[in-house]
């Protein structure tokens, strides 16, 4: 592996050949190295990345993994994954060789994150820790599948965090009505939160809604897009999963409110967005304002979706129907997320069973 010195500039460069994924041989040249050792290190690392072995630096594996992920993930999901690697993983493992990352070092990294505090002095949530750990484990699964890594050190080290929060936060109908009354001074905010609460749709799905998505004849809203703001620009994507493309029925009162709201938009056309120019950040600020004015407990915008689902559980709607309405890919997700929360519903079942046992109610 020779390196060469540019006699004019005094800088070092390397030239070598590799075989790409199509089987073609190509020449690689890299210059502008201050030292011969740096040029040789670059060549060595490049060849390691191309050789389908784990004799490469951890940071190089992350580059390969993220390049593969970028073509397969939604931009927002990719951005979240990239943030976690850059801030919570790479600072600790970047320069280690992949096959030298030990179970004990993973365990020490987990313990460090468990003890860490954010900028407000609070520990990371159990669900966030779980997410970080899952990203690390996915990277090593990638290394095992495509680069021959024999064992996943994250799996051997054990889990970190929890997949779900101890207690899900949501509003009752009474709490939502108090909040709703507090933000009536801003028509678009009020309308947006009405749709979120009474349909359970995600904030990105709400932002993507167009006039044509509302079918007043059938009393439905079609959800087939999601909007997010990325690098200062609106990005339209397909919803989170295939199951997220759905038609949501809406009651007459909400239909009337939406019809009136659309009439206030400037020359609305079928492709006019109901909340054009608004962002997730805007509605987060509006939520903070409404909570402060109304005095209801603090929850997130996403928790309004939980509020809708919890209300449906209390109404006795089946998990299958709730899953369809929310756009869940699996009914088990709905059951695990919401149905165990319904303590009141379970008590009602027990009360009814007691009445059947006492002969006060027909069990058929």
Short mmCIF file of C-alpha atoms in Angstrom, two decimals, residues 36-238:
data_model
loop_
_atom_site.label_atom_id
_atom_site.label_comp_id
_atom_site.label_asym_id
_atom_site.label_seq_id
_atom_site.Cartn_x
_atom_site.Cartn_y
_atom_site.Cartn_z
CA UNK A 36 2.18 9.72 4.74
CA UNK A 37 0.59 7.80 7.63
CA UNK A 38 -2.71 9.62 7.07
CA UNK A 39 -2.79 8.66 3.39
CA UNK A 40 -2.08 5.02 4.22
CA UNK A 41 -4.74 5.03 6.97
CA UNK A 42 -7.32 6.32 4.49
CA UNK A 43 -6.46 3.57 1.99
CA UNK A 44 -6.57 0.90 4.68
CA UNK A 45 -9.97 2.04 5.96
CA UNK A 46 -11.42 2.34 2.46
CA UNK A 47 -10.33 -1.19 1.59
CA UNK A 48 -11.77 -2.48 4.87
CA UNK A 49 -15.14 -0.92 4.06
CA UNK A 50 -15.07 -2.55 0.63
CA UNK A 51 -14.01 -6.00 1.76
CA UNK A 52 -17.22 -7.07 3.58
CA UNK A 53 -15.36 -7.67 6.86
CA UNK A 54 -15.58 -6.00 10.25
CA UNK A 55 -11.92 -4.93 10.17
CA UNK A 56 -13.05 -1.33 9.88
CA UNK A 57 -13.71 1.53 12.26
CA UNK A 58 -17.10 1.80 13.92
CA UNK A 59 -17.61 5.20 12.27
CA UNK A 60 -17.12 3.65 8.84
CA UNK A 61 -19.74 0.99 9.57
CA UNK A 62 -22.19 3.73 10.58
CA UNK A 63 -21.54 5.49 7.24
CA UNK A 64 -22.31 2.28 5.34
CA UNK A 65 -25.39 1.58 7.46
CA UNK A 66 -26.79 5.10 7.08
CA UNK A 67 -26.18 5.11 3.31
CA UNK A 68 -28.18 1.89 3.09
CA UNK A 69 -30.92 3.23 5.39
CA UNK A 70 -31.32 6.51 3.50
CA UNK A 71 -32.81 4.77 0.46
CA UNK A 72 -35.29 2.80 2.56
CA UNK A 73 -36.56 5.17 5.25
CA UNK A 74 -38.82 8.18 5.34
CA UNK A 75 -36.73 11.38 5.53
CA UNK A 76 -37.97 12.19 9.03
CA UNK A 77 -37.16 8.67 10.27
CA UNK A 78 -33.71 8.89 8.70
CA UNK A 79 -33.08 12.26 10.33
CA UNK A 80 -34.04 10.89 13.76
CA UNK A 81 -31.74 7.89 13.29
CA UNK A 82 -28.89 10.15 12.16
CA UNK A 83 -29.33 12.42 15.19
CA UNK A 84 -29.16 9.49 17.60
CA UNK A 85 -25.97 8.13 16.03
CA UNK A 86 -24.27 11.52 15.90
CA UNK A 87 -25.10 12.55 19.46
CA UNK A 88 -25.53 9.37 21.50
CA UNK A 89 -23.40 6.68 19.83
CA UNK A 90 -20.57 7.93 17.61
CA UNK A 91 -18.91 10.09 20.31
CA UNK A 92 -18.21 6.89 22.27
CA UNK A 93 -17.35 4.31 19.59
CA UNK A 94 -16.37 6.17 16.40
CA UNK A 95 -12.68 5.19 16.31
CA UNK A 96 -12.98 1.63 17.64
CA UNK A 97 -12.75 -1.33 15.28
CA UNK A 98 -16.16 -2.93 14.81
CA UNK A 99 -15.10 -6.41 15.87
CA UNK A 100 -13.40 -5.02 18.97
CA UNK A 101 -16.52 -3.43 20.46
CA UNK A 102 -17.05 -5.61 23.51
CA UNK A 103 -20.09 -6.54 25.55
CA UNK A 104 -18.54 -4.80 28.58
CA UNK A 105 -18.04 -1.56 26.62
CA UNK A 106 -21.69 -1.67 25.47
CA UNK A 107 -22.78 -2.21 29.05
CA UNK A 108 -20.65 0.73 30.22
CA UNK A 109 -22.15 2.92 27.46
CA UNK A 110 -25.67 1.92 28.51
CA UNK A 111 -24.94 2.76 32.15
CA UNK A 112 -23.49 6.11 31.11
CA UNK A 113 -26.68 7.02 29.23
CA UNK A 114 -28.89 5.84 32.08
CA UNK A 115 -26.99 8.18 34.43
CA UNK A 116 -26.85 11.06 31.92
CA UNK A 117 -28.96 14.21 32.20
CA UNK A 118 -30.35 16.45 29.47
CA UNK A 119 -29.88 20.23 29.25
CA UNK A 120 -32.65 20.68 31.82
CA UNK A 121 -31.01 18.34 34.30
CA UNK A 122 -33.51 15.54 33.76
CA UNK A 123 -32.65 11.89 32.98
CA UNK A 124 -33.54 10.49 29.57
CA UNK A 125 -36.93 8.78 29.48
CA UNK A 126 -37.10 5.00 29.50
CA UNK A 127 -38.62 4.99 26.01
CA UNK A 128 -35.86 7.23 24.64
CA UNK A 129 -33.18 4.98 26.13
CA UNK A 130 -34.90 2.01 24.52
CA UNK A 131 -34.90 3.79 21.15
CA UNK A 132 -31.17 4.53 21.38
CA UNK A 133 -30.42 0.94 22.32
CA UNK A 134 -32.53 -0.35 19.44
CA UNK A 135 -30.60 1.80 16.96
CA UNK A 136 -27.29 0.43 18.24
CA UNK A 137 -28.56 -3.14 18.04
CA UNK A 138 -29.86 -2.59 14.49
CA UNK A 139 -26.40 -1.42 13.42
CA UNK A 140 -24.77 -4.62 14.69
CA UNK A 141 -27.48 -6.75 13.05
CA UNK A 142 -26.56 -5.00 9.80
CA UNK A 143 -22.89 -5.83 10.44
CA UNK A 144 -23.80 -9.45 11.11
CA UNK A 145 -25.93 -9.83 7.98
CA UNK A 146 -23.68 -8.08 5.49
CA UNK A 147 -20.18 -8.00 7.00
CA UNK A 148 -19.91 -11.29 8.83
CA UNK A 149 -19.98 -10.10 12.45
CA UNK A 150 -20.46 -13.26 14.49
CA UNK A 151 -22.21 -11.85 17.57
CA UNK A 152 -24.29 -8.80 18.38
CA UNK A 153 -22.71 -7.28 21.52
CA UNK A 154 -25.83 -5.20 22.22
CA UNK A 155 -28.00 -8.33 22.42
CA UNK A 156 -25.45 -9.96 24.72
CA UNK A 157 -25.26 -6.87 26.93
CA UNK A 158 -29.01 -6.83 27.54
CA UNK A 159 -31.65 -4.20 27.00
CA UNK A 160 -31.86 -0.61 28.21
CA UNK A 161 -35.00 1.39 28.89
CA UNK A 162 -38.59 0.35 28.20
CA UNK A 163 -40.66 0.08 25.04
CA UNK A 164 -43.61 1.96 26.53
CA UNK A 165 -44.07 4.60 29.17
CA UNK A 166 -45.37 3.64 32.59
CA UNK A 167 -48.45 5.82 32.23
CA UNK A 168 -49.86 7.23 29.04
CA UNK A 169 -50.93 10.85 29.18
CA UNK A 170 -54.24 11.88 27.65
CA UNK A 171 -57.14 14.27 28.13
CA UNK A 172 -60.71 13.43 29.04
CA UNK A 173 -63.45 15.03 26.97
CA UNK A 174 -63.98 17.61 29.73
CA UNK A 175 -60.30 18.57 29.72
CA UNK A 176 -60.26 18.88 25.93
CA UNK A 177 -63.33 21.11 25.98
CA UNK A 178 -61.66 23.43 28.50
CA UNK A 179 -58.57 23.59 26.32
CA UNK A 180 -60.67 24.10 23.20
CA UNK A 181 -62.54 27.05 24.72
CA UNK A 182 -59.21 28.68 25.60
CA UNK A 183 -57.94 28.80 22.00
CA UNK A 184 -61.12 29.88 20.23
CA UNK A 185 -59.53 33.24 19.46
CA UNK A 186 -57.45 31.59 16.72
CA UNK A 187 -59.78 29.91 14.26
CA UNK A 188 -57.23 27.68 12.51
CA UNK A 189 -55.77 26.47 15.83
CA UNK A 190 -59.20 25.68 17.20
CA UNK A 191 -60.19 23.80 14.04
CA UNK A 192 -56.94 21.83 13.89
CA UNK A 193 -57.28 20.56 17.45
CA UNK A 194 -60.93 19.67 16.86
CA UNK A 195 -59.86 17.43 13.96
CA UNK A 196 -57.00 15.91 15.95
CA UNK A 197 -59.16 15.09 18.95
CA UNK A 198 -62.20 13.74 17.09
CA UNK A 199 -60.29 11.69 14.47
CA UNK A 200 -57.08 10.61 16.22
CA UNK A 201 -54.95 11.42 13.20
CA UNK A 202 -51.26 12.26 13.47
CA UNK A 203 -50.07 15.87 13.30
CA UNK A 204 -48.26 15.23 9.99
CA UNK A 205 -51.45 13.81 8.51
CA UNK A 206 -53.38 16.86 9.67
CA UNK A 207 -50.87 19.27 8.11
CA UNK A 208 -51.16 17.47 4.76
CA UNK A 209 -54.99 17.66 4.59
CA UNK A 210 -56.46 19.26 1.49
CA UNK A 211 -60.00 20.43 0.81
CA UNK A 212 -60.56 17.45 -1.52
CA UNK A 213 -59.77 15.02 1.33
CA UNK A 214 -63.00 15.98 3.12
CA UNK A 215 -66.04 14.22 1.69
CA UNK A 216 -69.11 15.93 3.12
CA UNK A 217 -71.50 13.66 1.24
CA UNK A 218 -70.09 10.54 2.91
CA UNK A 219 -69.02 12.27 6.12
CA UNK A 220 -65.38 11.17 5.87
CA UNK A 221 -61.80 12.41 5.72
CA UNK A 222 -59.28 10.56 3.56
CA UNK A 223 -55.73 10.31 4.93
CA UNK A 224 -53.11 9.43 2.31
CA UNK A 225 -50.27 11.93 2.88
CA UNK A 226 -48.13 13.30 5.67
CA UNK A 227 -46.38 16.65 5.83
CA UNK A 228 -43.32 17.59 7.84
CA UNK A 229 -40.89 20.48 7.78
CA UNK A 230 -37.33 19.42 7.02
CA UNK A 231 -34.43 21.84 6.61
CA UNK A 232 -36.85 24.75 6.33
CA UNK A 233 -39.00 23.24 3.59
CA UNK A 234 -42.30 21.36 3.56
CA UNK A 235 -41.85 17.69 2.72
CA UNK A 236 -44.83 15.59 1.60
CA UNK A 237 -44.50 11.84 2.06
CA UNK A 238 -46.72 8.81 2.26
#
